[in-house]
XYZ file of C-alpha atoms in Angstrom:
513
model
C 20.835 -148.150 49.463
C 23.286 -150.717 47.653
C 20.177 -153.545 47.212
C 17.282 -153.358 45.052
C 13.834 -152.420 47.228
C 10.777 -151.591 47.650
C 9.033 -148.336 48.754
C 5.511 -148.498 50.411
C 3.835 -145.565 50.394
C 1.962 -145.375 53.364
C -1.943 -144.265 53.642
C -2.695 -144.826 56.698
C -3.681 -148.715 55.974
C -4.528 -151.257 58.824
C -2.152 -153.722 56.319
C 0.629 -151.507 55.904
C 3.115 -152.720 57.646
C 1.891 -156.453 55.990
C 2.272 -154.978 52.172
C 6.629 -154.558 53.926
C 6.036 -157.904 55.363
C 5.024 -160.070 52.256
C 7.673 -158.361 50.055
C 10.731 -159.256 51.918
C 8.780 -162.668 51.417
C 9.221 -163.117 48.251
C 13.382 -161.838 48.924
C 13.176 -157.907 48.483
C 13.789 -155.637 50.814
C 11.244 -152.981 51.397
C 10.602 -150.198 53.539
C 7.468 -147.825 54.696
C 7.542 -144.535 53.180
C 5.955 -141.426 54.368
C 2.481 -139.793 51.402
C 5.356 -136.547 51.333
C 8.416 -138.431 50.281
C 10.636 -136.374 48.278
C 11.161 -137.650 44.563
C 14.944 -137.245 45.404
C 15.854 -139.068 48.472
C 14.218 -141.755 46.414
C 16.195 -141.160 43.130
C 20.014 -143.524 42.528
C 18.811 -145.762 45.457
C 18.813 -149.074 43.860
C 14.478 -148.524 43.651
C 13.022 -151.074 41.937
C 9.330 -150.230 42.459
C 6.757 -148.216 44.049
C 3.598 -149.603 46.525
C 0.845 -147.273 47.511
C -0.460 -148.968 50.435
C -4.621 -148.899 51.125
C -5.654 -146.240 53.936
C -9.028 -145.328 55.483
C -10.179 -141.030 53.519
C -11.709 -140.544 50.592
C -9.435 -139.372 47.380
C -11.690 -136.587 46.935
C -12.553 -135.292 50.529
C -10.783 -132.139 51.621
C -7.584 -132.562 53.306
C -6.999 -136.096 51.336
C -3.594 -137.508 52.006
C -2.143 -138.130 48.798
C 1.573 -137.851 46.920
C 4.398 -136.669 44.366
C 3.319 -137.462 41.036
C 6.895 -137.254 40.146
C 6.823 -140.312 42.284
C 4.680 -141.812 38.606
C 7.943 -139.886 36.120
C 10.802 -142.417 38.248
C 10.972 -145.055 35.715
C 9.822 -147.503 37.926
C 6.752 -149.404 38.337
C 4.479 -148.231 41.151
C 1.321 -150.480 42.544
C -1.453 -148.715 44.090
C -3.362 -150.918 45.993
C -7.122 -150.086 47.064
C -6.864 -146.086 48.412
C -3.432 -146.090 46.703
C -4.609 -147.405 43.385
C -7.523 -144.567 44.214
C -5.162 -141.834 44.242
C -3.300 -143.492 41.540
C -6.359 -143.556 38.859
C -6.843 -140.041 39.980
C -3.214 -138.248 39.265
C -3.425 -140.033 35.958
C -6.922 -138.617 35.037
C -8.811 -141.253 36.541
C -11.887 -140.202 38.843
C -12.958 -142.209 41.764
C -16.862 -141.338 43.829
C -19.156 -143.375 46.241
C -20.001 -146.938 45.019
C -22.994 -147.876 44.371
C -22.723 -150.772 46.555
C -19.710 -151.102 48.778
C -17.940 -153.933 49.106
C -16.380 -155.477 52.252
C -15.056 -159.241 52.997
C -14.670 -161.052 50.320
C -15.816 -161.004 47.046
C -15.878 -162.882 43.362
C -13.512 -161.447 40.788
C -14.148 -161.436 37.721
C -10.542 -161.557 35.345
C -11.089 -160.599 31.907
C -6.950 -159.451 30.685
C -4.615 -161.462 33.145
C -1.511 -159.318 31.788
C 1.451 -159.945 33.718
C -0.068 -158.645 37.300
C -2.802 -161.123 37.236
C -1.005 -163.864 35.477
C -1.720 -167.467 36.883
C -4.291 -166.652 38.608
C -7.994 -168.300 37.815
C -10.429 -166.383 35.543
C -12.953 -166.850 38.616
C -11.143 -166.041 42.092
C -11.653 -164.789 44.978
C -10.471 -161.521 46.818
C -10.707 -159.045 49.760
C -12.444 -156.095 49.215
C -12.666 -153.451 52.167
C -14.180 -149.520 50.326
C -16.662 -147.343 49.630
C -15.399 -145.833 46.466
C -14.193 -147.080 43.372
C -12.837 -145.703 40.049
C -16.004 -145.308 37.815
C -15.108 -143.613 34.341
C -11.589 -144.715 33.180
C -9.534 -142.769 31.119
C -8.703 -144.419 27.356
C -4.977 -143.981 29.103
C -6.191 -147.018 31.197
C -6.779 -150.679 29.895
C -9.211 -152.997 32.737
C -7.818 -155.979 33.648
C -11.372 -157.874 36.300
C -14.387 -156.722 37.711
C -16.361 -157.847 40.297
C -20.342 -157.667 40.643
C -20.319 -153.904 41.851
C -16.826 -152.914 41.698
C -16.151 -152.580 36.729
C -12.904 -151.885 37.555
C -11.596 -154.188 39.780
C -7.974 -153.830 38.683
C -6.767 -151.802 35.539
C -3.332 -151.102 34.089
C -1.696 -147.623 32.601
C -0.965 -148.132 29.127
C 2.544 -147.084 29.884
C 2.294 -149.823 31.793
C 4.148 -148.474 34.606
C 0.865 -147.912 36.932
C -1.302 -150.959 37.661
C -3.958 -150.536 40.201
C -5.867 -153.000 42.213
C -8.887 -151.685 43.925
C -8.786 -155.301 46.808
C -6.035 -156.740 48.870
C -3.834 -158.811 47.706
C -1.425 -158.781 50.891
C -3.603 -160.407 53.670
C -4.525 -164.272 53.227
C -8.039 -164.079 52.452
C -7.008 -163.191 49.277
C -6.181 -167.036 48.186
C -3.601 -165.410 45.587
C -2.597 -162.366 46.518
C 0.936 -164.190 47.112
C 1.199 -164.575 42.843
C -0.117 -161.323 42.004
C 2.821 -159.873 44.164
C 4.886 -161.645 43.134
C 3.955 -160.615 39.643
C 4.571 -157.308 40.305
C 7.990 -157.648 41.792
C 8.975 -160.104 39.321
C 7.376 -159.645 35.581
C 7.346 -155.873 36.156
C 9.679 -154.438 38.247
C 12.159 -156.840 37.219
C 13.617 -157.632 41.315
C 16.087 -160.397 41.467
C 14.877 -161.294 45.179
C 19.089 -161.600 46.818
C 17.755 -160.481 49.912
C 18.526 -162.857 52.636
C 19.079 -162.522 56.591
C 23.911 -163.979 55.803
C 23.980 -159.897 53.937
C 22.375 -157.980 56.961
C 24.300 -159.773 59.529
C 27.876 -159.127 57.907
C 26.223 -155.458 56.690
C 24.904 -154.392 60.040
C 28.521 -155.955 62.387
C 29.941 -153.983 59.667
C 27.846 -149.978 60.268
C 27.632 -151.539 64.228
C 31.666 -150.784 64.555
C 32.325 -148.055 61.734
C 29.389 -146.759 64.727
C 30.813 -147.345 67.678
C 34.276 -147.952 67.481
C 36.349 -148.084 70.914
C 33.249 -147.080 72.572
C 31.308 -148.837 75.147
C 28.337 -149.989 74.552
C 25.122 -151.041 77.288
C 21.460 -153.343 76.277
C 19.079 -153.804 78.503
C 17.836 -156.947 78.296
C 14.731 -158.884 79.042
C 15.331 -162.418 78.204
C 12.846 -162.393 75.209
C 14.110 -162.711 71.419
C 14.260 -159.224 70.135
C 16.501 -158.088 73.048
C 19.026 -161.407 72.994
C 19.516 -161.009 69.629
C 20.148 -157.563 69.713
C 22.590 -158.684 71.961
C 24.377 -161.172 70.128
C 24.636 -159.505 67.442
C 26.807 -156.193 68.994
C 28.596 -158.527 70.673
C 29.715 -159.884 67.275
C 30.261 -157.006 65.886
C 32.758 -155.242 69.384
C 32.680 -158.443 71.230
C 33.994 -156.987 75.292
C 33.012 -153.609 74.675
C 29.289 -154.944 74.810
C 28.051 -154.927 78.385
C 24.262 -156.237 78.847
C 22.321 -155.526 81.809
C 18.889 -157.462 82.804
C 16.550 -155.681 85.186
C 14.962 -158.081 87.683
C 11.229 -156.401 88.148
C 9.460 -159.001 89.474
C 6.775 -159.636 86.964
C 9.192 -162.012 85.471
C 8.479 -165.962 84.873
C 9.062 -169.203 86.208
C 12.429 -169.267 86.142
C 13.408 -166.779 83.901
C 15.913 -164.573 85.631
C 18.435 -168.672 85.773
C 17.125 -168.917 82.389
C 18.934 -165.732 80.824
C 21.950 -165.453 83.678
C 22.943 -169.219 82.968
C 21.980 -168.181 78.987
C 24.054 -165.628 77.974
C 26.647 -165.292 81.067
C 28.189 -168.856 80.992
C 27.188 -169.809 77.955
C 28.406 -166.499 75.823
C 29.960 -165.090 78.007
C 28.713 -161.806 77.885
C 29.860 -159.297 80.555
C 25.785 -159.376 82.413
C 24.903 -157.412 85.384
C 21.249 -158.341 87.347
C 19.539 -155.710 88.924
C 17.488 -156.642 91.399
C 14.013 -154.314 91.535
C 11.287 -156.134 92.074
C 10.268 -154.464 95.551
C 10.283 -150.855 93.922
C 8.216 -152.287 90.977
C 6.206 -153.503 93.307
C 5.695 -150.605 95.264
C 4.934 -148.085 92.319
C 2.140 -150.851 90.876
C 0.944 -151.231 94.365
C -3.551 -149.940 94.334
C -2.938 -149.474 90.185
C -5.706 -150.823 88.035
C -5.260 -149.219 84.823
C -3.086 -150.654 82.359
C -1.743 -147.762 80.452
C -0.876 -146.037 84.173
C 0.462 -149.862 84.841
C 3.361 -149.517 81.324
C 4.016 -145.625 82.512
C 4.837 -146.857 85.949
C 7.217 -149.725 84.555
C 8.639 -147.918 81.906
C 10.163 -145.185 84.783
C 10.788 -147.312 86.769
C 12.496 -149.787 84.506
C 14.853 -145.931 84.017
C 15.774 -145.551 87.579
C 16.400 -148.953 87.494
C 18.815 -149.584 84.404
C 19.804 -145.883 84.889
C 20.971 -146.555 88.994
C 22.696 -149.542 87.075
C 24.477 -147.888 83.445
C 25.887 -145.762 86.685
C 28.438 -148.245 87.632
C 30.346 -148.532 84.373
C 32.535 -146.161 83.261
C 33.205 -144.757 80.091
C 29.900 -145.917 78.192
C 28.815 -143.675 75.356
C 25.971 -146.041 73.573
C 23.102 -147.722 74.465
C 21.624 -150.769 72.773
C 17.754 -151.182 72.291
C 15.521 -154.900 69.981
C 13.273 -152.044 68.381
C 11.205 -153.939 65.352
C 10.823 -151.773 61.992
C 6.675 -152.307 63.532
C 8.083 -150.662 67.056
C 9.396 -147.334 64.861
C 6.304 -147.542 62.482
C 3.702 -147.704 65.320
C 5.186 -145.066 67.264
C 5.490 -142.168 65.498
C 9.333 -142.138 64.182
C 10.504 -140.282 61.142
C 9.718 -143.270 59.085
C 5.992 -143.918 60.784
C 2.779 -144.170 59.152
C -0.442 -142.462 59.227
C -1.433 -145.321 61.431
C -2.695 -144.609 65.056
C -0.298 -145.859 67.553
C -1.179 -148.613 68.884
C 0.924 -149.018 71.967
C 3.216 -147.652 74.399
C 6.546 -148.999 73.391
C 9.079 -148.752 76.177
C 11.890 -149.257 74.476
C 11.234 -147.085 71.915
C 12.036 -143.215 73.100
C 12.742 -141.353 76.066
C 15.473 -144.142 77.745
C 18.110 -142.776 75.572
C 17.576 -138.790 76.486
C 16.913 -139.554 79.651
C 20.498 -141.190 80.163
C 22.177 -138.795 77.786
C 23.104 -141.797 75.713
C 23.948 -142.620 71.442
C 21.091 -145.193 70.202
C 22.911 -148.594 68.549
C 19.082 -150.520 66.716
C 20.657 -153.497 64.574
C 17.598 -154.591 64.358
C 14.893 -151.241 63.288
C 15.004 -152.454 60.043
C 13.623 -156.319 60.773
C 10.245 -157.988 61.629
C 9.572 -160.315 63.462
C 9.997 -162.888 62.307
C 13.250 -161.497 60.109
C 14.788 -161.696 64.016
C 14.216 -165.119 64.296
C 15.615 -166.063 61.387
C 19.133 -164.057 62.395
C 18.743 -165.672 65.546
C 19.282 -168.779 63.872
C 22.170 -167.521 61.540
C 24.493 -166.321 64.747
C 23.559 -169.603 66.561
C 20.755 -168.943 69.827
C 19.776 -172.332 70.751
C 15.591 -172.889 69.273
C 14.164 -172.323 72.752
C 15.371 -168.857 73.060
C 15.370 -167.968 69.050
C 11.288 -169.248 69.017
C 10.547 -167.751 71.931
C 6.525 -167.128 72.248
C 6.680 -162.583 72.602
C 6.537 -161.789 76.085
C 5.437 -158.005 76.846
C 7.229 -155.516 78.302
C 5.620 -154.912 81.519
C 5.500 -158.977 81.758
C 2.716 -160.399 83.996
C 1.749 -157.100 84.830
C -0.099 -156.747 82.146
C -1.348 -160.434 82.281
C -2.897 -159.671 86.243
C -6.324 -157.960 85.770
C -6.573 -155.067 87.980
C -4.207 -154.512 90.629
C -0.676 -156.180 90.616
C 0.174 -157.528 94.297
C 3.295 -160.498 94.984
C 0.146 -163.350 95.583
C -1.689 -162.327 92.661
C 1.841 -162.770 90.147
C 2.212 -166.309 92.119
C -0.676 -167.513 91.339
C 0.384 -166.700 87.513
C 3.771 -167.832 87.722
C 2.251 -171.290 88.142
C 0.025 -171.226 86.366
C 1.906 -169.834 82.614
C 4.388 -172.591 83.492
C 1.928 -175.601 83.342
C 0.372 -174.447 80.427
C 3.799 -173.532 77.950
C 4.744 -177.480 80.096
C 2.317 -178.944 79.059
C 2.311 -177.671 75.311
C 5.415 -178.410 74.862
C 5.154 -182.017 75.716
C 2.727 -181.510 72.973
C 4.735 -180.731 70.356
C 2.358 -177.792 69.747
C 4.173 -175.159 70.868
C 5.751 -174.235 67.473
C 2.598 -174.650 65.942
C 0.847 -171.787 68.620
C 2.002 -168.749 67.775
C 1.595 -166.671 71.278
C 0.256 -169.025 74.709
C -0.360 -167.122 78.058
C -2.587 -167.621 81.198
C -4.820 -164.621 82.403
C -5.488 -164.067 86.210
C -8.850 -162.675 86.226
C -9.118 -162.520 90.439
C -12.870 -162.543 90.284
C -14.136 -164.716 92.957
C -16.267 -167.462 91.691
C -18.195 -170.647 93.559
C -16.127 -174.249 93.538
C -16.142 -177.205 95.405
C -12.470 -178.085 96.530
C -13.042 -181.909 98.109
C -16.183 -181.361 100.931
C -15.609 -177.852 101.050
C -17.350 -175.099 98.483
C -14.146 -172.739 97.084
C -14.028 -168.862 96.617
C -11.426 -168.970 94.571
C -10.354 -167.127 90.874
C -10.482 -167.154 87.494
C -7.471 -168.733 85.052
C -7.844 -167.441 81.390
C -6.613 -169.692 79.042
C -5.000 -168.063 75.758
C -3.507 -169.647 72.466
C -3.350 -167.570 68.852
C -1.965 -168.853 65.065
C -0.944 -165.946 63.594
C 1.359 -165.104 60.677
C 2.049 -161.518 60.992
C 0.107 -161.104 64.750
C -1.626 -157.953 63.277
C -4.632 -160.842 62.723
C -4.839 -164.116 65.084
C -7.304 -166.678 65.261
C -7.972 -168.936 68.804
C -5.797 -171.747 68.596
C -7.393 -174.636 68.139
C -5.850 -177.251 70.935
C -7.486 -179.927 71.356
C -9.810 -180.787 74.018
C -8.372 -183.385 76.403
C -4.769 -181.264 76.122
C -7.334 -178.557 77.619
C -9.018 -179.914 80.206
C -5.219 -181.702 81.613
C -3.426 -177.870 81.451
C -7.177 -176.843 83.474
C -6.657 -180.290 85.641
C -3.315 -179.122 86.807
C -3.340 -175.928 87.429
C -6.491 -176.605 89.401
C -5.230 -179.213 91.376
C -1.518 -177.311 91.719
C -2.160 -173.563 91.762
C -3.878 -172.615 95.446
C -6.213 -170.194 94.575
C -7.864 -171.153 91.140
C -10.666 -172.517 91.363
C -11.931 -172.314 87.381
C -9.835 -172.341 83.828
C -11.510 -170.930 81.210
C -10.646 -170.837 77.460
C -10.304 -167.854 75.225
C -11.886 -168.122 71.871
C -11.536 -164.892 70.198
C -10.301 -163.592 67.670
C -8.133 -160.695 66.329
C -9.884 -158.539 66.088
C -12.242 -157.604 67.303
C -9.763 -158.363 70.318
C -5.894 -158.720 71.281
C -3.798 -160.847 71.764
C -3.213 -159.541 75.391
C -5.712 -159.146 77.449
C -4.602 -155.944 78.529
């Protein structure tokens, strides 16, 4: 690894990926590594610093995750966050025990010594706490930097200046000066240059793809989303006509999705694009299925079958390109993953290469979603493609609650099209992170004209988020919501009621299934 980087040692924190993203936002490359990472793997790699993440365990519990003490002898600064602070302090001689009063949520903190880490932060500030244990006895080798009413050592520094610990979470937006704290660690303490940029990534990746592929052929599955689109554009830039793209029309797409994809990649980018019409097969397999995870598994398996049939028609293919992103890799438990539980099934990670016998090309596997969009802009993809809202792999099937039928898909497709059209027209599309319609096939009574109706409900969902790990509902003006609801009820046969989902994530997820 030639560029400078920060290693994130992940102890199972729900914020592990968020720490990595925050570091990259400061133009410093980061990677998540397991607690058992060997020191030998980190030496000679231009490592500039280490961040130890939080985690759900107690450091004094049996089988609690830990790390190699030699990490503290690498000669690079280490920042421990929450559990990471506790494990670092324990290794360096401090004692961690249950707190007299647990702290969760926003907490007032007082800085007694700003040092380099807290430079520029007000003496009295708010931080986000989430802990039941804390450092209670601090050896003379440590110097306290900040405290809260319940936590006497909310931030500390080891006397050699190479280890800092914070009991709070600077990576979340609920800590107002968290960005400054992480910047201080990266620039004032680790002496990073901050030269990580997308143009360098693109050129390095293009060269890596050429070296990996050589003169062989590559096939790439297009979905119409930004990840597969950027993957195709990046690989096409590297190997040109050696790439063939396959688009599976599963019958679960948004309105006019197929025409949009074909026009974009076949007519505009002049790619070799093959479209597979497989909607009937998907719907047949989904008949009578209501469980969301069963839907995902059926759609994943059927996608493989459709892809396999078309791929068999292409000669001398050795490689399969996938739009796998870094969160996919982590959540699916790959070798670079952390201890966090798998959140959902990713049908684009695992299974397909083994079943088809191809070697993988994954040019985006080290990037987060926002970074993929920057790559897309750099490659010249249209703005409406680059900034398109996320769309689930299983398509509208997981936005139809219960059984998926052609009639229900038609209702949802029309309602979804009205929603997107109206928020675009109101200039809200780029302000909203993700907007979607959900068909709730529960009959409710209504009045249509002079007659009573008994039709379905459409739920509208729109959220704003920076990381998709937490999200708040979008406060769309009432007049716009009213216009959307009015159009759906008047124009979409089978709907007589529209509701707006104002749940946050957590506890709710963004998708309904």
